[in-house]
mmCIF file of C-alpha atoms and ligand atoms in Angstrom:
data_model
loop_
_atom_site.group_PDB
_atom_site.id
_atom_site.type_symbol
_atom_site.label_atom_id
_atom_site.label_comp_id
_atom_site.label_asym_id
_atom_site.label_seq_id
_atom_site.Cartn_x
_atom_site.Cartn_y
_atom_site.Cartn_z
ATOM 1 C CA LEU Z 1 12.059 -27.208 2.510
ATOM 2 C CA ALA Z 2 10.761 -23.894 3.398
ATOM 3 C CA PRO Z 3 7.344 -23.673 4.041
ATOM 4 C CA LYS Z 4 5.005 -22.603 1.588
ATOM 5 C CA PRO Z 5 1.753 -21.188 3.694
ATOM 6 C CA LEU Z 6 0.518 -19.653 0.568
ATOM 7 C CA LEU Z 7 0.772 -22.202 -1.601
ATOM 8 C CA GLY Z 8 -2.280 -21.459 -4.204
ATOM 9 C CA GLN Z 9 -3.206 -18.116 -2.705
ATOM 10 C CA ARG Z 10 -3.268 -14.963 -5.387
ATOM 11 C CA VAL Z 11 -2.479 -11.525 -3.681
ATOM 12 C CA VAL Z 12 -1.711 -8.472 -4.954
ATOM 13 C CA VAL Z 13 0.509 -5.538 -2.733
ATOM 14 C CA THR Z 14 0.297 -1.725 -3.686
ATOM 15 C CA ALA Z 15 3.120 -0.308 -2.746
ATOM 16 C CA GLY Z 16 5.192 3.155 -2.980
ATOM 17 C CA PRO Z 17 4.343 6.682 -3.518
ATOM 18 C CA THR Z 18 1.707 7.878 -6.517
ATOM 19 C CA PHE Z 19 2.363 11.119 -8.369
ATOM 20 C CA GLU Z 20 0.164 13.187 -9.332
ATOM 21 C CA ALA Z 21 0.572 15.788 -11.999
ATOM 22 C CA ILE Z 22 -0.219 19.005 -12.495
ATOM 23 C CA ASP Z 23 1.258 19.743 -16.013
ATOM 24 C CA PRO Z 24 3.753 17.689 -18.663
ATOM 25 C CA VAL Z 25 6.782 17.997 -16.338
ATOM 26 C CA ARG Z 26 6.076 18.535 -12.738
ATOM 27 C CA GLY Z 27 4.053 16.841 -10.177
ATOM 28 C CA ILE Z 28 3.210 16.379 -6.305
ATOM 29 C CA THR Z 29 4.418 13.030 -4.792
ATOM 30 C CA ASN Z 30 5.670 11.842 -1.634
ATOM 31 C CA HIS Z 31 8.722 10.394 0.470
ATOM 32 C CA SER Z 32 7.956 6.436 0.259
ATOM 33 C CA SER Z 33 10.268 4.247 -0.803
ATOM 34 C CA GLY Z 34 8.732 1.251 -1.382
ATOM 35 C CA LYS Z 35 10.923 -0.835 0.861
ATOM 36 C CA MET Z 36 7.767 -2.550 3.074
ATOM 37 C CA GLY Z 37 5.616 -2.928 0.104
ATOM 38 C CA PHE Z 38 8.609 -4.567 -2.475
ATOM 39 C CA ALA Z 39 9.658 -6.921 1.457
ATOM 40 C CA ILE Z 40 5.573 -8.017 1.558
ATOM 41 C CA ALA Z 41 5.465 -9.298 -1.750
ATOM 42 C CA ARG Z 42 8.739 -11.120 -1.736
ATOM 43 C CA ALA Z 43 7.818 -13.030 1.327
ATOM 44 C CA ALA Z 44 4.630 -13.703 -0.121
ATOM 45 C CA ARG Z 45 5.883 -14.764 -3.648
ATOM 46 C CA GLU Z 46 8.298 -17.508 -1.261
ATOM 47 C CA ALA Z 47 5.604 -18.120 1.190
ATOM 48 C CA GLY Z 48 4.399 -19.669 -1.944
ATOM 49 C CA ALA Z 49 1.882 -17.011 -3.389
ATOM 50 C CA GLU Z 50 1.276 -15.859 -7.066
ATOM 51 C CA VAL Z 51 1.794 -11.862 -6.924
ATOM 52 C CA THR Z 52 1.077 -8.795 -8.465
ATOM 53 C CA LEU Z 53 3.113 -5.784 -7.281
ATOM 54 C CA VAL Z 54 0.906 -2.530 -8.386
ATOM 55 C CA ALA Z 55 4.041 -0.083 -7.990
ATOM 56 C CA GLY Z 56 3.926 3.668 -7.855
ATOM 57 C CA PRO Z 57 7.504 5.418 -9.434
ATOM 58 C CA VAL Z 58 10.174 3.571 -6.866
ATOM 59 C CA HIS Z 59 14.230 2.608 -7.306
ATOM 60 C CA LEU Z 60 13.621 -0.470 -6.292
ATOM 61 C CA PRO Z 61 14.180 -3.882 -8.664
ATOM 62 C CA THR Z 62 11.039 -5.991 -8.775
ATOM 63 C CA PRO Z 63 11.187 -9.357 -6.530
ATOM 64 C CA ARG Z 64 12.606 -12.757 -8.176
ATOM 65 C CA GLY Z 65 9.203 -14.183 -9.342
ATOM 66 C CA VAL Z 66 6.837 -11.640 -8.830
ATOM 67 C CA GLN Z 67 4.426 -9.825 -11.387
ATOM 68 C CA ARG Z 68 5.104 -6.052 -11.435
ATOM 69 C CA ILE Z 69 2.536 -3.451 -12.856
ATOM 70 C CA ASP Z 70 4.080 0.099 -12.646
ATOM 71 C CA VAL Z 71 1.952 3.358 -12.040
ATOM 72 C CA GLN Z 72 2.386 6.933 -11.809
ATOM 73 C CA SER Z 73 -1.059 8.384 -10.447
ATOM 74 C CA ALA Z 74 -3.330 7.190 -7.335
ATOM 75 C CA ARG Z 75 -6.369 6.769 -10.425
ATOM 76 C CA ASP Z 76 -4.296 4.238 -12.499
ATOM 77 C CA MET Z 77 -2.988 2.582 -9.137
ATOM 78 C CA HIS Z 78 -6.911 2.565 -8.301
ATOM 79 C CA ALA Z 79 -7.490 0.701 -11.945
ATOM 80 C CA ALA Z 80 -4.879 -1.311 -11.511
ATOM 81 C CA ALA Z 81 -5.323 -2.896 -8.308
ATOM 82 C CA VAL Z 82 -9.182 -3.008 -8.681
ATOM 83 C CA ASP Z 83 -8.605 -4.887 -11.899
ATOM 84 C CA GLU Z 84 -6.304 -7.472 -10.501
ATOM 85 C CA ALA Z 85 -8.038 -8.094 -6.763
ATOM 86 C CA LEU Z 86 -11.206 -9.340 -8.717
ATOM 87 C CA SER Z 87 -9.309 -12.223 -8.816
ATOM 88 C CA ALA Z 88 -6.924 -12.254 -5.549
ATOM 89 C CA ASP Z 89 -7.266 -14.105 -2.576
ATOM 90 C CA ILE Z 90 -5.687 -11.634 -0.080
ATOM 91 C CA PHE Z 91 -5.101 -7.705 -0.774
ATOM 92 C CA ILE Z 92 -2.175 -5.885 0.717
ATOM 93 C CA ALA Z 93 -2.546 -2.095 0.550
ATOM 94 C CA THR Z 94 1.511 -0.667 1.520
ATOM 95 C CA ALA Z 95 1.361 2.336 -0.628
ATOM 96 C CA ALA Z 96 1.433 5.741 0.401
ATOM 97 C CA VAL Z 97 -1.157 6.740 -1.863
ATOM 98 C CA ALA Z 98 -1.877 10.585 -2.928
ATOM 99 C CA ASP Z 99 -4.496 12.184 -0.512
ATOM 100 C CA TRP Z 100 -5.430 14.496 -3.724
ATOM 101 C CA ARG Z 101 -4.194 15.521 -6.793
ATOM 102 C CA PRO Z 102 -4.530 19.017 -8.813
ATOM 103 C CA ALA Z 103 -7.828 19.887 -9.732
ATOM 104 C CA GLN Z 104 -6.880 20.003 -13.499
ATOM 105 C CA GLU Z 105 -3.568 18.840 -15.180
ATOM 106 C CA ALA Z 106 -2.406 21.584 -17.519
ATOM 107 C CA ASP Z 107 -1.398 20.413 -21.216
ATOM 108 C CA GLN Z 108 1.068 22.532 -21.713
ATOM 109 C CA LYS Z 109 3.560 23.459 -19.286
ATOM 110 C CA ILE Z 110 2.854 26.057 -16.994
ATOM 111 C CA LYS Z 111 4.745 29.109 -18.044
ATOM 112 C CA LYS Z 112 6.468 31.820 -15.386
ATOM 113 C CA ASP Z 113 5.976 35.393 -17.377
ATOM 114 C CA GLY Z 114 7.565 37.990 -15.890
ATOM 115 C CA SER Z 115 4.514 39.510 -14.479
ATOM 116 C CA GLY Z 116 5.142 38.111 -11.130
ATOM 117 C CA GLU Z 117 1.968 36.343 -11.004
ATOM 118 C CA VAL Z 118 1.866 32.626 -9.348
ATOM 119 C CA PRO Z 119 -0.489 29.477 -10.516
ATOM 120 C CA GLN Z 120 -3.110 28.821 -8.312
ATOM 121 C CA LEU Z 121 -3.916 25.358 -7.576
ATOM 122 C CA ALA Z 122 -7.003 23.756 -6.979
ATOM 123 C CA PHE Z 123 -7.044 19.970 -5.464
ATOM 124 C CA VAL Z 124 -9.736 17.395 -5.654
ATOM 125 C CA GLU Z 125 -9.669 13.804 -3.734
ATOM 126 C CA ASN Z 126 -8.385 11.023 -4.728
ATOM 127 C CA PRO Z 127 -9.715 7.207 -4.777
ATOM 128 C CA ASP Z 128 -9.563 5.447 -2.029
ATOM 129 C CA ILE Z 129 -8.451 2.049 -3.032
ATOM 130 C CA LEU Z 130 -8.213 -0.084 -0.025
ATOM 131 C CA ALA Z 131 -11.436 1.307 0.849
ATOM 132 C CA ASP Z 132 -12.510 0.688 -2.126
ATOM 133 C CA ILE Z 133 -11.702 -2.828 -2.234
ATOM 134 C CA ALA Z 134 -12.304 -3.682 1.055
ATOM 135 C CA HIS Z 135 -16.016 -2.782 0.297
ATOM 136 C CA SER Z 136 -15.989 -4.366 -2.888
ATOM 137 C CA ALA Z 137 -18.756 -8.057 -3.408
ATOM 138 C CA ARG Z 138 -15.407 -10.565 -3.520
ATOM 139 C CA ALA Z 139 -14.132 -9.015 0.213
ATOM 140 C CA GLN Z 140 -17.813 -8.682 1.178
ATOM 141 C CA SER Z 141 -18.109 -12.547 0.532
ATOM 142 C CA GLY Z 142 -15.235 -13.553 2.128
ATOM 143 C CA ALA Z 143 -12.916 -14.751 -0.767
ATOM 144 C CA LEU Z 144 -10.424 -11.670 -0.689
ATOM 145 C CA TYR Z 145 -8.612 -10.844 2.496
ATOM 146 C CA CYS Z 146 -7.981 -7.418 2.929
ATOM 147 C CA VAL Z 147 -5.109 -5.650 4.647
ATOM 148 C CA GLY Z 148 -4.521 -1.908 5.258
ATOM 149 C CA PHE Z 149 -1.421 -0.175 6.998
ATOM 150 C CA ALA Z 150 -1.069 3.322 8.944
ATOM 151 C CA ALA Z 151 1.215 5.049 9.979
ATOM 152 C CA GLU Z 152 -0.120 7.012 13.121
ATOM 153 C CA SER Z 153 2.349 9.149 15.322
ATOM 154 C CA GLU Z 154 -0.182 8.733 18.522
ATOM 155 C CA ASN Z 155 -3.070 6.894 20.363
ATOM 156 C CA LEU Z 156 -1.358 4.197 17.555
ATOM 157 C CA GLU Z 157 -3.516 1.040 18.833
ATOM 158 C CA ALA Z 158 -6.766 3.060 19.296
ATOM 159 C CA ASN Z 159 -6.597 4.996 16.317
ATOM 160 C CA ALA Z 160 -5.629 1.634 14.319
ATOM 161 C CA GLN Z 161 -8.569 0.023 15.283
ATOM 162 C CA ALA Z 162 -10.593 2.822 14.428
ATOM 163 C CA LYS Z 163 -9.418 3.131 10.763
ATOM 164 C CA ARG Z 164 -9.580 -0.614 10.562
ATOM 165 C CA VAL Z 165 -13.113 -0.180 11.377
ATOM 166 C CA ARG Z 166 -13.307 2.903 9.011
ATOM 167 C CA LYS Z 167 -11.444 1.237 6.303
ATOM 168 C CA GLY Z 168 -13.878 -2.119 6.317
ATOM 169 C CA VAL Z 169 -10.646 -4.313 6.868
ATOM 170 C CA PRO Z 170 -10.216 -7.125 8.842
ATOM 171 C CA LEU Z 171 -6.095 -6.692 9.249
ATOM 172 C CA LEU Z 172 -4.563 -3.063 9.471
ATOM 173 C CA VAL Z 173 -0.768 -2.858 10.520
ATOM 174 C CA ALA Z 174 -0.023 0.415 12.090
ATOM 175 C CA ASN Z 175 3.790 1.437 11.977
ATOM 176 C CA ILE Z 176 4.856 1.401 15.703
ATOM 177 C CA GLY Z 177 7.399 5.017 16.238
ATOM 178 C CA PRO Z 178 8.398 7.775 14.261
ATOM 179 C CA ALA Z 179 8.561 7.958 9.925
ATOM 180 C CA THR Z 180 9.758 4.867 8.696
ATOM 181 C CA PHE Z 181 9.899 6.334 4.873
ATOM 182 C CA GLY Z 182 12.828 5.356 3.021
ATOM 183 C CA LYS Z 183 14.405 2.921 6.018
ATOM 184 C CA ASP Z 184 15.474 -0.803 5.925
ATOM 185 C CA ASP Z 185 14.049 -1.330 9.456
ATOM 186 C CA ASN Z 186 10.123 -1.198 10.821
ATOM 187 C CA ALA Z 187 8.516 -2.174 14.048
ATOM 188 C CA LEU Z 188 4.382 -3.047 13.658
ATOM 189 C CA LEU Z 189 1.322 -3.500 15.393
ATOM 190 C CA LEU Z 190 -0.961 -5.893 13.925
ATOM 191 C CA VAL Z 191 -4.543 -5.235 14.809
ATOM 192 C CA ASP Z 192 -7.280 -7.078 13.961
ATOM 193 C CA ASP Z 193 -10.542 -7.781 15.476
ATOM 194 C CA GLU Z 194 -8.716 -10.062 18.660
ATOM 195 C CA GLY Z 195 -7.307 -6.939 19.438
ATOM 196 C CA VAL Z 196 -3.164 -6.596 19.020
ATOM 197 C CA THR Z 197 0.135 -8.658 18.043
ATOM 198 C CA GLU Z 198 3.253 -6.879 18.250
ATOM 199 C CA LEU Z 199 5.942 -7.778 15.718
ATOM 200 C CA PRO Z 200 9.091 -5.853 17.329
ATOM 201 C CA HIS Z 201 11.599 -3.700 15.381
ATOM 202 C CA ALA Z 202 13.650 -5.428 12.912
ATOM 203 C CA SER Z 203 14.283 -5.186 9.537
ATOM 204 C CA LYS Z 204 11.749 -4.714 6.867
ATOM 205 C CA ARG Z 205 12.487 -8.121 5.024
ATOM 206 C CA VAL Z 206 11.979 -9.925 8.405
ATOM 207 C CA LEU Z 207 8.794 -7.952 8.926
ATOM 208 C CA ALA Z 208 7.443 -8.761 5.873
ATOM 209 C CA GLN Z 209 7.975 -12.687 6.556
ATOM 210 C CA GLN Z 210 7.126 -12.768 9.623
ATOM 211 C CA LEU Z 211 3.127 -10.363 8.725
ATOM 212 C CA VAL Z 212 3.071 -12.967 5.762
ATOM 213 C CA ALA Z 213 2.752 -16.099 8.244
ATOM 214 C CA GLU Z 214 0.265 -13.754 10.500
ATOM 215 C CA ILE Z 215 -1.592 -13.737 7.517
ATOM 216 C CA ALA Z 216 -0.749 -16.936 6.041
ATOM 217 C CA ARG Z 217 -2.178 -17.572 9.450
ATOM 218 C CA ARG Z 218 -5.584 -15.593 9.366
ATOM 219 C CA VAL Z 219 -6.422 -17.073 6.127
ATOM 220 C CA GLY Z 220 -6.159 -20.330 6.760
ATOM 221 C CA GLY Z 221 -3.217 -21.442 5.388
ATOM 222 C CA GLU Z 222 -0.899 -24.234 6.976
ATOM 223 C CA MET Z 223 2.516 -23.012 8.516
ATOM 224 C CA ALA Z 224 4.683 -25.876 7.968
HETATM 225 O O1 LIG V 301 -6.521 6.949 5.484
HETATM 226 P P1 LIG V 301 -5.002 6.431 5.322
HETATM 227 O O2 LIG V 301 -3.890 7.203 4.193
HETATM 228 O O3 LIG V 301 -4.287 6.885 6.626
HETATM 229 O O4 LIG V 301 -4.861 4.865 4.898
HETATM 230 C C1 LIG V 301 -3.977 4.136 4.825
HETATM 231 C C2 LIG V 301 -4.176 2.635 3.656
HETATM 232 O O5 LIG V 301 -4.942 3.231 2.661
HETATM 233 C C3 LIG V 301 -2.849 2.142 3.846
HETATM 234 O O6 LIG V 301 -3.107 0.987 3.493
HETATM 235 C C4 LIG V 301 -3.217 2.382 2.095
HETATM 236 O O7 LIG V 301 -2.251 2.051 1.035
HETATM 237 C C5 LIG V 301 -4.375 2.584 2.005
HETATM 238 N N1 LIG V 301 -4.676 3.988 0.830
HETATM 239 C C6 LIG V 301 -5.084 3.626 -0.381
HETATM 240 N N2 LIG V 301 -5.741 4.756 -1.063
HETATM 241 C C7 LIG V 301 -5.635 5.466 -0.879
HETATM 242 C C8 LIG V 301 -5.679 6.316 0.419
HETATM 243 C C9 LIG V 301 -5.171 5.152 1.453
HETATM 244 O O8 LIG V 301 -5.118 2.471 -0.665
HETATM 245 N N3 LIG V 301 -6.504 6.825 -1.727
#
């Protein structure tokens, strides 16, 4: 029988990119594939948790037994994640959320009128989903355990520790090495108040299982 260290736990995962509309036919997004977040949702489900996956626009099948909420913008993802986190035990933020969105979304397609004039885009900052949830009453009381991700390219450990403190989360997971967007494998550095744990290079599926086991240990779940 497979171990179920997260039996009875409710887990919320954000995954994928966000899409920030410019007008009804255009927008700004990024190359996040959602693979890591989907693998984590699957691993958490297999560990016995009740899992909700808040997913930006990705082309991935929903893991078996996982409840999925599809969203587009950072603000949609924020609203869905905050709502789900109200009753969750564990929140894992893997989404590559757009830092900024166009200040205005045009009601109609912006037209090229032949004058050679180009539209000027102004931006406003998006809400920080992870920081907001980590600072919520539920997380502050210890009822909700929050996990963040970081894609740093230098001074991995120091930057990850700084981000962990800034976001107010007990555990921050840094991607090791070059961009992992779209790839099927990765390596992870787990940073918490005890120090650093490395999960060496492996498939995202295996890393997700190892990460879920590490999280279960930290929230007091028993590994069989
Ligand atoms: O600040 P930075 O974007 O590097 O932080 C990355 C972490 O914060 C990831 O866990 C990401 O999912 C989360 N995040 C978020 N909302 C944002 C920006 C980042 O939840 N607006």
